[in-house]
XYZ file of C-alpha atoms in Angstrom:
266
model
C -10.866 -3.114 0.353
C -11.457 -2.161 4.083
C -10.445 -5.088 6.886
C -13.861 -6.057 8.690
C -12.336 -8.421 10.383
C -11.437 -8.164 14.362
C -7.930 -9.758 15.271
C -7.365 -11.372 18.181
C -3.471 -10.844 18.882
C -2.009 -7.253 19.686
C 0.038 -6.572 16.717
C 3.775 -5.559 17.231
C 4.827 -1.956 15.900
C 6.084 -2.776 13.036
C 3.564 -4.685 11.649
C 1.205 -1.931 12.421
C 3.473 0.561 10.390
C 3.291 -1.985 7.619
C 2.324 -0.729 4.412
C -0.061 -3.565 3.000
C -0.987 -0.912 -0.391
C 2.095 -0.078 -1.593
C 3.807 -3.485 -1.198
C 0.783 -4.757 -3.539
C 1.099 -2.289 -6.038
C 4.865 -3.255 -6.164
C 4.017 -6.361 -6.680
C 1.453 -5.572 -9.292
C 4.321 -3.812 -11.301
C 7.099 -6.108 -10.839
C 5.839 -9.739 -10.138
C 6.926 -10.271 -13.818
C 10.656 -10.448 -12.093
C 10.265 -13.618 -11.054
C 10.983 -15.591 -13.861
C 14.224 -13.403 -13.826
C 15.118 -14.965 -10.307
C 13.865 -18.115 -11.714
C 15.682 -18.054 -14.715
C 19.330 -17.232 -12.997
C 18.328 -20.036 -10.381
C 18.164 -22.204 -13.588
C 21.921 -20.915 -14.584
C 23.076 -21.274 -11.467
C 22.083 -25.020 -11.211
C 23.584 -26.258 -14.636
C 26.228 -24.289 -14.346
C 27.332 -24.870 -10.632
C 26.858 -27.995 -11.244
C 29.314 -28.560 -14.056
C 32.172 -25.797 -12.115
C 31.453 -28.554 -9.274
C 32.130 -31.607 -11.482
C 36.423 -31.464 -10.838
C 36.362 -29.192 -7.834
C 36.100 -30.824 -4.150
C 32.388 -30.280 -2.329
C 32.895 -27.765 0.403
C 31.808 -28.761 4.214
C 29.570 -25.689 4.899
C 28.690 -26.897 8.127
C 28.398 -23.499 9.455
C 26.771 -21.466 7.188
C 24.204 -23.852 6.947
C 23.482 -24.200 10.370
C 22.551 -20.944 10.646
C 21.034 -20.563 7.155
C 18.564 -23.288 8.162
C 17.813 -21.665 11.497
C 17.250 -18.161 10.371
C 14.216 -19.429 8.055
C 13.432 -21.909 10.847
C 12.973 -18.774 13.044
C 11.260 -16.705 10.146
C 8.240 -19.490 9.563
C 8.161 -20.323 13.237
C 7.085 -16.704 13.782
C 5.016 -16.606 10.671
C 3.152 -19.179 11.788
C 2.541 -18.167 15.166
C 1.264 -14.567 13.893
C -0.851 -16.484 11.240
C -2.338 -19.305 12.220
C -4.080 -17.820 15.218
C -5.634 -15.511 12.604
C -6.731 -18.036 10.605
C -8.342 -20.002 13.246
C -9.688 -17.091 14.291
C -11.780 -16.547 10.772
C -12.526 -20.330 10.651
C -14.166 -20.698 14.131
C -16.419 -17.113 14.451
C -17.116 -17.028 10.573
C -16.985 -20.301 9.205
C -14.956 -22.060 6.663
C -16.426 -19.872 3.461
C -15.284 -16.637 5.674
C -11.435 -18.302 5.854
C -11.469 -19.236 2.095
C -13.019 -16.501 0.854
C -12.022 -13.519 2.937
C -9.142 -11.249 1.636
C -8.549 -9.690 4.955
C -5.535 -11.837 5.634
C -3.560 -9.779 2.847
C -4.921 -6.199 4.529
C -5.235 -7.074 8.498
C -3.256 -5.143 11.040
C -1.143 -8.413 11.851
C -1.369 -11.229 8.768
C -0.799 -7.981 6.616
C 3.141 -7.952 7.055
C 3.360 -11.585 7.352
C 1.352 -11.769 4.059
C 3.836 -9.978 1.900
C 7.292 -11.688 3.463
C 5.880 -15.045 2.933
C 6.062 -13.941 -1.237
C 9.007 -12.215 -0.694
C 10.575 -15.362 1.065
C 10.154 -17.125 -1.768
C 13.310 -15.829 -3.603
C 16.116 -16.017 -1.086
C 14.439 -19.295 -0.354
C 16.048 -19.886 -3.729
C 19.650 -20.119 -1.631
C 18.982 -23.878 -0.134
C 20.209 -25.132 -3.617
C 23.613 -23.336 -3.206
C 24.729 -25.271 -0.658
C 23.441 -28.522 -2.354
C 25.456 -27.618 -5.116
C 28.788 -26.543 -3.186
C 28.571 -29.911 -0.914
C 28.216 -32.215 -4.181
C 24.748 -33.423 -2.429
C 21.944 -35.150 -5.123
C 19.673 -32.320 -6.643
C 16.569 -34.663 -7.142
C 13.812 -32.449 -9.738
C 11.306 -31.766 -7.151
C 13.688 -29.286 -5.465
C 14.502 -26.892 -7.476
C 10.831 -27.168 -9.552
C 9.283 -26.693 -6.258
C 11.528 -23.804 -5.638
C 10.914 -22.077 -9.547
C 6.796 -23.054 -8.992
C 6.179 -21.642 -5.690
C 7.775 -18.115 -6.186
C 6.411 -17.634 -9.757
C 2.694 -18.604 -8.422
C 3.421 -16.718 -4.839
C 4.716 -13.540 -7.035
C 1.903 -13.937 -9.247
C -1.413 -14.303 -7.263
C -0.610 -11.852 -4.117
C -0.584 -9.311 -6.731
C -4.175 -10.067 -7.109
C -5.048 -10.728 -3.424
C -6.323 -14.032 -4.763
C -9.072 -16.356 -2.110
C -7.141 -18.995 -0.495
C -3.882 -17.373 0.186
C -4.218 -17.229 4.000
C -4.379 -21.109 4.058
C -1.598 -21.660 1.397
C 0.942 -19.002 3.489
C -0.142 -20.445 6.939
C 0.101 -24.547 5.866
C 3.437 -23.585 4.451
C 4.672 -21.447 7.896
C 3.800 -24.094 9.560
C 5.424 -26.693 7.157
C 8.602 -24.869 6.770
C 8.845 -24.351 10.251
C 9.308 -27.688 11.694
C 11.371 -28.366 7.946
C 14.031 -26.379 8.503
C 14.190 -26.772 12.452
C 15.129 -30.374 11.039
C 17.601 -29.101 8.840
C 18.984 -26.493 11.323
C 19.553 -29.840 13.693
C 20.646 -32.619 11.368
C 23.383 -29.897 9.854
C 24.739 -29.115 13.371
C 25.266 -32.650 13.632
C 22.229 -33.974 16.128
C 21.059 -37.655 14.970
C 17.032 -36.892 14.424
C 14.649 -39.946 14.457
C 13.950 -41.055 10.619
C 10.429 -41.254 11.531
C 10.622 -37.029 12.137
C 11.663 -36.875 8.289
C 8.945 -39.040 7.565
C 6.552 -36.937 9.350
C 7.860 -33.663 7.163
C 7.603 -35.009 4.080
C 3.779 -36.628 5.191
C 2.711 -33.347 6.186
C 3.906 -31.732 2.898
C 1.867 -34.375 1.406
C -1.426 -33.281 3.479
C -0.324 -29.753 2.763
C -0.724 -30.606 -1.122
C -4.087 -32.490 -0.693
C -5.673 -29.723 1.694
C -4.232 -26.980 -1.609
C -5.993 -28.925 -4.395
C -9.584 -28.792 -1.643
C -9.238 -25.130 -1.115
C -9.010 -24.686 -5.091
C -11.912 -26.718 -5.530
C -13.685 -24.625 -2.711
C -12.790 -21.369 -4.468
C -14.036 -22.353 -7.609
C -16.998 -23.621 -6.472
C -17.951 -20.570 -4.578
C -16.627 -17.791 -7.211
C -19.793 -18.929 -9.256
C -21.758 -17.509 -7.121
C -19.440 -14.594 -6.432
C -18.482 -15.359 -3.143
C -14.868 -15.921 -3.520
C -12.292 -13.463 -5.295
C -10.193 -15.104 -7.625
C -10.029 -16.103 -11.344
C -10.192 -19.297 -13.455
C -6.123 -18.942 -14.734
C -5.110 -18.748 -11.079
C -7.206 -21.489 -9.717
C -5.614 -23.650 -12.815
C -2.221 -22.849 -12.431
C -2.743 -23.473 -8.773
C -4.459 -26.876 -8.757
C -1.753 -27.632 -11.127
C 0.931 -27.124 -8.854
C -0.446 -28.682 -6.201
C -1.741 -31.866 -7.916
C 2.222 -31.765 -9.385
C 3.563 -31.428 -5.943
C 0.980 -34.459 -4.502
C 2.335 -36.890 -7.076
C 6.410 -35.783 -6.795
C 5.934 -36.052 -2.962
C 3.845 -39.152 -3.220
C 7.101 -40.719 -5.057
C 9.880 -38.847 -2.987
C 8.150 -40.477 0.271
C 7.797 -44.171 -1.562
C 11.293 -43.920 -2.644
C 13.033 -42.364 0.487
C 11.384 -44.255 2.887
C 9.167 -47.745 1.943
C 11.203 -48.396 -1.346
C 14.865 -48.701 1.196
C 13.102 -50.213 3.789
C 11.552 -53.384 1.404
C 15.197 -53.392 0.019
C 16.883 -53.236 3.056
C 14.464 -56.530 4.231
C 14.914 -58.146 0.859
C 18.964 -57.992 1.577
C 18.306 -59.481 5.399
């Protein structure tokens, strides 16, 4: 497929020299190796977990610092080089044109960003280690967030589904000011409680605006407008209809749930 679209940022050298065709053909041959990462992330859980059991939790102060900050710094950059693009689509071509259009897997900048957003997905995989080593509560929606979003990221770049350039920006952009607040709160900085509030809100929003973009796709594959296929869009809405309710629950629990307690106590 040939990129009609005109960019408005100068792209940087190496995203020029990017290869957009042979990273999807790799991942057309090995996506499948996902549910190997996802299946020794399993391991690792249930079986960290139980070495952990007699052994003190390590501090990791650290290494987490600067865990947190290197992906802080990766999906502050992803977003800048893909929301502009993004915008870009939405306000000369219309919202169709930003659903629909495949470009954002093949243009001269989203191209590169494209393919390490999916290929973030498995070291992402390393936040549980040092839940694990510091004895901290695993709650589900952590590590099924973690298994969901690489097997479906693996799974539909492959395919250069419609809709991916809104899922990969809304999660830069998510992930971004996430981990900054990790990055901060593990070097020790007291952040405002209304800053996690405002993460975990905007995941929410992130999860509604996924489950409107589905519907959009579907609605304008009929007419063959948008490139995608029934399984994906299922599997998709799925996910994100999952991810609505868990952080519907994580937010009632975390934040109103202590706060009536808290004033039931007073």
């Amino acid at each position: 497929m040939k990129d009609t679209s005109v960019h408005p940022k100068k792209e940087y050298e190496f995203e020029k020299q990017f290869n957009e065709h042979e990273a999807i053909q790799w991942m057309q041959e090995n996506w499948k190796k996902s549910f190997l990462f996802s299946a020794l992330y399993a391991a690792f859980i249930f079986g960290g977990r139980h070495l952990m059991n007699k052994r003190a939790k390590f501090e990791l102060r650290k290494p987490l610092v600067l865990w947190s900050l290197s992906l802080a710094v990766f999906s502050i950059f992803g977003a800048v080089r893909t929301a502009p693009y993004m915008l870009y689509i939405l306000m000369t071509k219309g919202l169709k044109q930003s659903v629909c259009d495949q470009s954002f897997y093949i243009g001269p900048v989203s191209k590169f960003w494209a393919y390490a957003f999916v290929l973030s997905k498995a070291p992402e995989l390393g936040d549980t280690i040092f839940i694990i080593l510091r004895k901290q509560k695993l709650i589900f929606l952590h590590w099924y967030h973690h298994i969901t979003v690489l097997l479906y990221s693996w799974y539909s770049y492959k395919d250069m589904v419609a809709g991916g350039g809104w899922f990969m920006t809304m999660n830069y952009g998510v992930h971004a000011v996430m981990y900054s607040y990790y990055a901060l709160r593990a070097a020790g900085f007291r952040v405002s409680r209304k800053f996690a509030m405002f993460i975990t809100l905007s995941q929410i929003t992130q999860m509604l605006v996924g489950c409107v973009i589905n519907y959009l796709v579907f609605s304008w594959m009929q007419h063959g407008q948008c490139h995608s296929h029934v399984q994906n869009i299922i599997w998709s809405s799925l996910m994100y209809l999952s991810y609505f309710v868990l952080f519907c629950h994580f937010f009632f629990e975390a934040y109103i749930g202590k706060t009536t307690k808290a004033r039931k106590v007073d």
